[in-house]
PDB file of C-alpha atoms and ligand atoms in Angstrom:
ATOM      1  CA  MET A   1      -0.021  -0.058  -0.016  1.00 75.00           C
ATOM      2  CA  SER A   2       1.461   3.352  -0.941  1.00 88.00           C
ATOM      3  CA  ARG A   3       2.138   6.099   1.618  1.00 94.00           C
ATOM      4  CA  THR A   4       1.102   9.654   1.018  1.00 97.00           C
ATOM      5  CA  LEU A   5       3.812  12.364   0.908  1.00 97.00           C
ATOM      6  CA  VAL A   6       3.066  16.062   0.527  1.00 98.00           C
ATOM      7  CA  LEU A   7       5.206  18.016  -1.878  1.00 97.00           C
ATOM      8  CA  ALA A   8       5.952  21.581  -0.601  1.00 97.00           C
ATOM      9  CA  SER A   9       5.412  23.065  -4.034  1.00 92.00           C
ATOM     10  CA  ASN A  10       2.602  23.327  -6.527  1.00 86.00           C
ATOM     11  CA  ASN A  11       4.770  23.201  -9.571  1.00 88.00           C
ATOM     12  CA  ALA A  12       3.213  20.717 -12.015  1.00 87.00           C
ATOM     13  CA  GLY A  13       6.654  19.777 -13.600  1.00 84.00           C
ATOM     14  CA  LYS A  14       8.257  18.985 -10.255  1.00 87.00           C
ATOM     15  CA  LEU A  15       5.136  17.067  -9.091  1.00 92.00           C
ATOM     16  CA  LYS A  16       5.404  14.846 -12.264  1.00 88.00           C
ATOM     17  CA  GLU A  17       9.215  14.302 -11.993  1.00 86.00           C
ATOM     18  CA  PHE A  18       9.073  13.539  -8.215  1.00 92.00           C
ATOM     19  CA  SER A  19       6.018  11.354  -8.423  1.00 92.00           C
ATOM     20  CA  GLN A  20       7.566   8.981 -10.931  1.00 88.00           C
ATOM     21  CA  LEU A  21      10.728   8.219  -9.003  1.00 89.00           C
ATOM     22  CA  LEU A  22       9.020   8.201  -5.524  1.00 93.00           C
ATOM     23  CA  ALA A  23       6.318   5.832  -6.806  1.00 92.00           C
ATOM     24  CA  GLN A  24       9.086   3.227  -7.029  1.00 89.00           C
ATOM     25  CA  ILE A  25       9.392   3.317  -3.324  1.00 93.00           C
ATOM     26  CA  ASP A  26       5.652   3.400  -2.693  1.00 95.00           C
ATOM     27  CA  PHE A  27       5.076   7.027  -2.060  1.00 96.00           C
ATOM     28  CA  GLU A  28       2.042   8.801  -3.554  1.00 97.00           C
ATOM     29  CA  VAL A  29       3.045  12.467  -3.945  1.00 97.00           C
ATOM     30  CA  ARG A  30       0.453  15.168  -3.498  1.00 97.00           C
ATOM     31  CA  PRO A  31       1.031  18.945  -3.825  1.00 97.00           C
ATOM     32  CA  GLN A  32       0.480  21.045  -0.710  1.00 98.00           C
ATOM     33  CA  GLY A  33      -2.113  23.091  -2.570  1.00 97.00           C
ATOM     34  CA  GLU A  34      -4.422  20.115  -2.359  1.00 97.00           C
ATOM     35  CA  PHE A  35      -4.346  20.529   1.415  1.00 98.00           C
ATOM     36  CA  GLY A  36      -4.784  24.340   1.326  1.00 97.00           C
ATOM     37  CA  VAL A  37      -1.168  24.839   2.464  1.00 97.00           C
ATOM     38  CA  PRO A  38       0.100  28.354   1.653  1.00 96.00           C
ATOM     39  CA  GLU A  39       3.665  28.947   0.445  1.00 93.00           C
ATOM     40  CA  ALA A  40       6.145  29.104   3.256  1.00 93.00           C
ATOM     41  CA  GLU A  41       8.573  32.045   3.777  1.00 89.00           C
ATOM     42  CA  GLU A  42      12.047  31.432   2.424  1.00 90.00           C
ATOM     43  CA  PRO A  43      14.066  33.916   4.480  1.00 93.00           C
ATOM     44  CA  TYR A  44      17.322  31.977   4.880  1.00 97.00           C
ATOM     45  CA  LEU A  45      20.787  32.393   3.440  1.00 97.00           C
ATOM     46  CA  THR A  46      21.229  28.724   2.464  1.00 98.00           C
ATOM     47  CA  PHE A  47      19.304  26.335   0.220  1.00 98.00           C
ATOM     48  CA  VAL A  48      19.167  23.706   2.833  1.00 98.00           C
ATOM     49  CA  GLU A  49      17.578  25.971   5.516  1.00 98.00           C
ATOM     50  CA  ASN A  50      14.899  27.226   3.054  1.00 97.00           C
ATOM     51  CA  ALA A  51      14.115  23.643   1.935  1.00 98.00           C
ATOM     52  CA  LEU A  52      13.967  22.467   5.566  1.00 98.00           C
ATOM     53  CA  ALA A  53      11.598  25.364   6.502  1.00 98.00           C
ATOM     54  CA  LYS A  54       9.272  24.560   3.535  1.00 98.00           C
ATOM     55  CA  ALA A  55       9.210  20.919   4.355  1.00 98.00           C
ATOM     56  CA  ARG A  56       8.496  21.377   8.088  1.00 98.00           C
ATOM     57  CA  HIS A  57       5.730  23.957   7.190  1.00 98.00           C
ATOM     58  CA  ALA A  58       3.943  21.528   4.792  1.00 98.00           C
ATOM     59  CA  ALA A  59       4.313  18.606   7.343  1.00 98.00           C
ATOM     60  CA  ARG A  60       3.058  20.795  10.217  1.00 98.00           C
ATOM     61  CA  LEU A  61      -0.050  21.923   8.326  1.00 98.00           C
ATOM     62  CA  THR A  62      -0.969  18.452   6.858  1.00 98.00           C
ATOM     63  CA  GLY A  63       0.164  16.000   9.433  1.00 98.00           C
ATOM     64  CA  LEU A  64       1.936  14.081   6.722  1.00 98.00           C
ATOM     65  CA  PRO A  65       5.513  13.353   5.697  1.00 98.00           C
ATOM     66  CA  ALA A  66       6.723  16.133   3.417  1.00 98.00           C
ATOM     67  CA  LEU A  67       9.347  16.792   0.753  1.00 98.00           C
ATOM     68  CA  ALA A  68      10.641  20.234  -0.196  1.00 98.00           C
ATOM     69  CA  ASP A  69      13.307  21.490  -2.673  1.00 96.00           C
ATOM     70  CA  ASP A  70      15.216  24.636  -3.074  1.00 97.00           C
ATOM     71  CA  SER A  71      17.384  25.451  -5.953  1.00 97.00           C
ATOM     72  CA  GLY A  72      19.134  28.187  -7.881  1.00 97.00           C
ATOM     73  CA  VAL A  73      21.956  29.117 -10.172  1.00 98.00           C
ATOM     74  CA  CYS A  74      25.419  29.999  -8.589  1.00 98.00           C
ATOM     75  CA  VAL A  75      27.920  32.007 -10.695  1.00 98.00           C
ATOM     76  CA  ASN A  76      31.522  31.569  -9.705  1.00 98.00           C
ATOM     77  CA  ALA A  77      32.826  34.893 -10.708  1.00 98.00           C
ATOM     78  CA  LEU A  78      30.009  36.648  -8.752  1.00 98.00           C
ATOM     79  CA  GLY A  79      30.837  34.702  -5.504  1.00 98.00           C
ATOM     80  CA  GLY A  80      27.870  32.328  -5.930  1.00 98.00           C
ATOM     81  CA  VAL A  81      25.239  34.936  -6.656  1.00 97.00           C
ATOM     82  CA  PRO A  82      22.248  34.808  -7.448  1.00 98.00           C
ATOM     83  CA  GLY A  83      22.096  31.499  -5.425  1.00 98.00           C
ATOM     84  CA  VAL A  84      19.213  31.419  -3.013  1.00 97.00           C
ATOM     85  CA  LEU A  85      17.989  34.623  -4.480  1.00 96.00           C
ATOM     86  CA  SER A  86      17.851  33.180  -8.119  1.00 97.00           C
ATOM     87  CA  ALA A  87      14.004  33.447  -8.436  1.00 94.00           C
ATOM     88  CA  ARG A  88      13.945  37.184  -7.640  1.00 94.00           C
ATOM     89  CA  TYR A  89      17.483  38.233  -8.713  1.00 98.00           C
ATOM     90  CA  ALA A  90      16.209  41.320 -10.561  1.00 98.00           C
ATOM     91  CA  GLY A  91      13.612  42.131  -7.946  1.00 97.00           C
ATOM     92  CA  GLU A  92       9.842  42.025  -7.834  1.00 94.00           C
ATOM     93  CA  PRO A  93       7.701  41.003  -9.590  1.00 94.00           C
ATOM     94  CA  LYS A  94       9.763  37.892 -10.375  1.00 92.00           C
ATOM     95  CA  SER A  95      10.652  37.628 -13.992  1.00 96.00           C
ATOM     96  CA  ASP A  96      12.873  35.218 -15.876  1.00 95.00           C
ATOM     97  CA  ALA A  97      13.605  37.651 -18.573  1.00 97.00           C
ATOM     98  CA  ALA A  98      14.700  40.411 -16.168  1.00 98.00           C
ATOM     99  CA  ASN A  99      16.769  37.931 -14.055  1.00 98.00           C
ATOM    100  CA  ASN A 100      18.569  36.801 -17.291  1.00 98.00           C
ATOM    101  CA  ARG A 101      19.205  40.316 -18.462  1.00 98.00           C
ATOM    102  CA  LYS A 102      20.669  41.310 -15.060  1.00 98.00           C
ATOM    103  CA  LEU A 103      22.861  38.071 -14.917  1.00 98.00           C
ATOM    104  CA  VAL A 104      24.305  38.715 -18.371  1.00 98.00           C
ATOM    105  CA  ALA A 105      24.964  42.419 -17.519  1.00 98.00           C
ATOM    106  CA  ASP A 106      26.596  41.517 -14.143  1.00 98.00           C
ATOM    107  CA  LEU A 107      28.902  39.045 -15.827  1.00 98.00           C
ATOM    108  CA  ALA A 108      29.845  41.168 -18.776  1.00 97.00           C
ATOM    109  CA  SER A 109      33.132  42.447 -17.338  1.00 97.00           C
ATOM    110  CA  HIS A 110      34.205  38.919 -16.184  1.00 98.00           C
ATOM    111  CA  ALA A 111      36.086  36.398 -18.293  1.00 98.00           C
ATOM    112  CA  ASP A 112      34.997  33.493 -16.043  1.00 98.00           C
ATOM    113  CA  LYS A 113      31.506  32.453 -17.132  1.00 98.00           C
ATOM    114  CA  SER A 114      31.390  29.296 -15.220  1.00 98.00           C
ATOM    115  CA  ALA A 115      28.248  28.575 -13.050  1.00 98.00           C
ATOM    116  CA  TYR A 116      26.324  25.695 -11.600  1.00 98.00           C
ATOM    117  CA  TYR A 117      22.741  24.809 -10.740  1.00 98.00           C
ATOM    118  CA  TYR A 118      22.327  23.570  -7.316  1.00 98.00           C
ATOM    119  CA  CYS A 119      19.376  21.723  -5.801  1.00 98.00           C
ATOM    120  CA  VAL A 120      18.728  20.409  -2.305  1.00 98.00           C
ATOM    121  CA  LEU A 121      15.813  18.089  -1.360  1.00 98.00           C
ATOM    122  CA  VAL A 122      14.689  17.730   2.213  1.00 98.00           C
ATOM    123  CA  PHE A 123      12.296  14.990   3.499  1.00 98.00           C
ATOM    124  CA  VAL A 124      10.769  15.079   6.949  1.00 98.00           C
ATOM    125  CA  ARG A 125       8.755  12.177   8.434  1.00 98.00           C
ATOM    126  CA  HIS A 126       6.877  14.815  10.497  1.00 98.00           C
ATOM    127  CA  ALA A 127       7.058  18.459  11.249  1.00 98.00           C
ATOM    128  CA  ASP A 128       9.547  18.134  14.209  1.00 98.00           C
ATOM    129  CA  ASP A 129      11.625  15.291  12.635  1.00 98.00           C
ATOM    130  CA  PRO A 130      15.143  15.595  14.237  1.00 98.00           C
ATOM    131  CA  GLN A 131      16.705  13.643  11.375  1.00 98.00           C
ATOM    132  CA  PRO A 132      15.534  15.136   8.052  1.00 98.00           C
ATOM    133  CA  VAL A 133      16.707  13.210   4.973  1.00 98.00           C
ATOM    134  CA  ILE A 134      18.784  15.507   2.857  1.00 98.00           C
ATOM    135  CA  ALA A 135      20.133  15.019  -0.723  1.00 98.00           C
ATOM    136  CA  ASP A 136      21.672  17.413  -3.170  1.00 98.00           C
ATOM    137  CA  GLY A 137      22.915  17.735  -6.841  1.00 98.00           C
ATOM    138  CA  ARG A 138      25.028  19.997  -8.816  1.00 98.00           C
ATOM    139  CA  TRP A 139      25.083  20.656 -12.577  1.00 98.00           C
ATOM    140  CA  ASN A 140      28.038  22.651 -14.011  1.00 98.00           C
ATOM    141  CA  GLY A 141      27.784  24.924 -17.085  1.00 98.00           C
ATOM    142  CA  LEU A 142      28.626  28.284 -18.473  1.00 98.00           C
ATOM    143  CA  ILE A 143      26.537  31.470 -18.731  1.00 98.00           C
ATOM    144  CA  ILE A 144      26.278  32.751 -22.328  1.00 98.00           C
ATOM    145  CA  ASN A 145      25.269  36.123 -23.623  1.00 97.00           C
ATOM    146  CA  ALA A 146      22.402  35.311 -25.986  1.00 98.00           C
ATOM    147  CA  PRO A 147      19.608  32.784 -25.351  1.00 98.00           C
ATOM    148  CA  ARG A 148      19.353  29.475 -27.164  1.00 98.00           C
ATOM    149  CA  GLY A 149      16.495  26.924 -27.057  1.00 98.00           C
ATOM    150  CA  ALA A 150      12.817  26.992 -25.992  1.00 96.00           C
ATOM    151  CA  GLY A 151      12.550  24.276 -23.393  1.00 93.00           C
ATOM    152  CA  GLY A 152      13.160  24.368 -19.594  1.00 91.00           C
ATOM    153  CA  PHE A 153      12.483  27.389 -17.565  1.00 93.00           C
ATOM    154  CA  GLY A 154      14.367  30.132 -15.658  1.00 95.00           C
ATOM    155  CA  TYR A 155      18.020  30.532 -16.633  1.00 97.00           C
ATOM    156  CA  ASP A 156      17.939  27.479 -18.998  1.00 97.00           C
ATOM    157  CA  PRO A 157      18.343  29.352 -22.253  1.00 98.00           C
ATOM    158  CA  TYR A 158      21.544  31.042 -20.992  1.00 98.00           C
ATOM    159  CA  PHE A 159      23.021  27.934 -19.243  1.00 98.00           C
ATOM    160  CA  LEU A 160      25.411  26.150 -21.673  1.00 98.00           C
ATOM    161  CA  LEU A 161      26.689  22.574 -21.297  1.00 98.00           C
ATOM    162  CA  PRO A 162      29.912  22.906 -23.292  1.00 98.00           C
ATOM    163  CA  GLU A 163      30.407  19.100 -23.759  1.00 97.00           C
ATOM    164  CA  GLN A 164      27.019  18.853 -25.540  1.00 96.00           C
ATOM    165  CA  ASN A 165      27.210  22.291 -27.035  1.00 98.00           C
ATOM    166  CA  LYS A 166      23.637  22.826 -25.985  1.00 98.00           C
ATOM    167  CA  THR A 167      21.858  24.942 -23.445  1.00 98.00           C
ATOM    168  CA  ALA A 168      19.629  23.393 -20.787  1.00 97.00           C
ATOM    169  CA  ALA A 169      16.781  24.860 -22.900  1.00 97.00           C
ATOM    170  CA  GLU A 170      17.902  22.764 -25.816  1.00 98.00           C
ATOM    171  CA  PHE A 171      17.637  19.483 -23.767  1.00 97.00           C
ATOM    172  CA  SER A 172      14.350  17.460 -23.721  1.00 93.00           C
ATOM    173  CA  ALA A 173      12.717  17.125 -20.333  1.00 90.00           C
ATOM    174  CA  GLU A 174      13.990  13.578 -20.143  1.00 90.00           C
ATOM    175  CA  GLU A 175      17.522  14.498 -21.181  1.00 94.00           C
ATOM    176  CA  LYS A 176      17.529  17.195 -18.483  1.00 94.00           C
ATOM    177  CA  ASN A 177      16.168  14.994 -15.687  1.00 92.00           C
ATOM    178  CA  ALA A 178      18.848  12.469 -16.453  1.00 94.00           C
ATOM    179  CA  VAL A 179      21.752  14.895 -15.625  1.00 96.00           C
ATOM    180  CA  SER A 180      20.297  18.046 -13.899  1.00 96.00           C
ATOM    181  CA  HIS A 181      20.908  19.150 -10.344  1.00 97.00           C
ATOM    182  CA  ARG A 182      17.340  18.266  -9.564  1.00 95.00           C
ATOM    183  CA  GLY A 183      17.424  14.794 -11.130  1.00 95.00           C
ATOM    184  CA  GLN A 184      20.668  14.044  -9.292  1.00 97.00           C
ATOM    185  CA  ALA A 185      19.242  15.113  -6.018  1.00 97.00           C
ATOM    186  CA  LEU A 186      16.018  13.115  -6.431  1.00 96.00           C
ATOM    187  CA  ARG A 187      17.825   9.918  -7.346  1.00 96.00           C
ATOM    188  CA  ALA A 188      20.100  10.352  -4.283  1.00 98.00           C
ATOM    189  CA  LEU A 189      17.061  10.957  -2.068  1.00 97.00           C
ATOM    190  CA  VAL A 190      15.257   7.909  -3.333  1.00 95.00           C
ATOM    191  CA  GLU A 191      18.350   5.723  -2.600  1.00 96.00           C
ATOM    192  CA  LYS A 192      18.567   7.183   0.961  1.00 97.00           C
ATOM    193  CA  LEU A 193      14.745   6.549   1.535  1.00 94.00           C
ATOM    194  CA  ARG A 194      14.824   2.922   0.185  1.00 90.00           C
TER     195      ARG A 194
HETATM  196  P1  IMP B   1      12.941  27.036  -6.852  1.00 55.73           P
HETATM  197  O1  IMP B   1      13.746  26.250  -6.016  1.00 55.73           O
HETATM  198  O2  IMP B   1      11.956  26.234  -7.667  1.00 55.73           O
HETATM  199  O3  IMP B   1      12.242  28.150  -6.009  1.00 55.73           O
HETATM  200  O4  IMP B   1      13.776  27.801  -7.955  1.00 55.73           O
HETATM  201  C1  IMP B   1      14.514  28.964  -7.639  1.00 55.73           C
HETATM  202  C2  IMP B   1      14.962  29.606  -8.969  1.00 55.73           C
HETATM  203  O5  IMP B   1      16.217  28.951  -9.393  1.00 55.73           O
HETATM  204  C3  IMP B   1      14.033  29.411 -10.108  1.00 55.73           C
HETATM  205  O6  IMP B   1      12.994  30.445 -10.063  1.00 55.73           O
HETATM  206  C4  IMP B   1      15.064  29.594 -11.303  1.00 55.73           C
HETATM  207  O7  IMP B   1      15.176  30.954 -11.500  1.00 55.73           O
HETATM  208  C5  IMP B   1      16.276  28.993 -10.820  1.00 55.73           C
HETATM  209  N1  IMP B   1      16.410  27.514 -11.107  1.00 55.73           N
HETATM  210  C6  IMP B   1      16.341  26.522 -10.408  1.00 55.73           C
HETATM  211  N2  IMP B   1      16.415  25.352 -11.124  1.00 55.73           N
HETATM  212  C7  IMP B   1      16.505  25.751 -12.426  1.00 55.73           C
HETATM  213  C8  IMP B   1      16.570  24.990 -13.570  1.00 55.73           C
HETATM  214  O8  IMP B   1      16.583  23.776 -13.716  1.00 55.73           O
HETATM  215  N3  IMP B   1      16.513  25.856 -14.675  1.00 55.73           N
HETATM  216  C9  IMP B   1      16.485  27.151 -14.737  1.00 55.73           C
HETATM  217  N4  IMP B   1      16.419  27.867 -13.609  1.00 55.73           N
HETATM  218  C10 IMP B   1      16.366  27.169 -12.402  1.00 55.73           C
END
């Protein structure tokens, strides 16, 4: 019999991706919106603290085990910026186009264009779980000046994988999941939960 797990996100893409792998270990994943859970604050300076806060919030309001993720793009020449602030790098209202314009402008005077996507996943058995299960993943690439590709979201059209000479937006969803920060973190989490 499958166990229900609440996902601290209402993103349909994440729900599908997470559901497929977690079904292998008998978890049925349901988004927090189904339970009327509002989005949690993400006030912290680290990905893991934000993900933990989101997971605890969802578990507390539903009484169910919960899974949360936090992710972003970290640019080496900018000291890891935008990092945890990736979604709102160019301020409110959040806009992928404005974020990408700002990133390209901020990097214009730097020769080092290397960057990586980072994702952390946190699973809690209950809201006060003293031993959250944590897994992470990292995907290295380069930030380019002009967009390529129509897939993905966020910074993907500007995130080049030099070995494939493709941006993340030129990968299919399956190709991206097989190598991305989020795919790596999810597979690592499933192994830990097995
Ligand atoms: P969140 O963890 O879903 O809140 O994502 C934070 C932000 O990081 C997103 O809004 C994007 O700007 C960026 N980001 C995270 N993962 C990806 C990705 O796979 N592609 C493009 N942008 C991403």
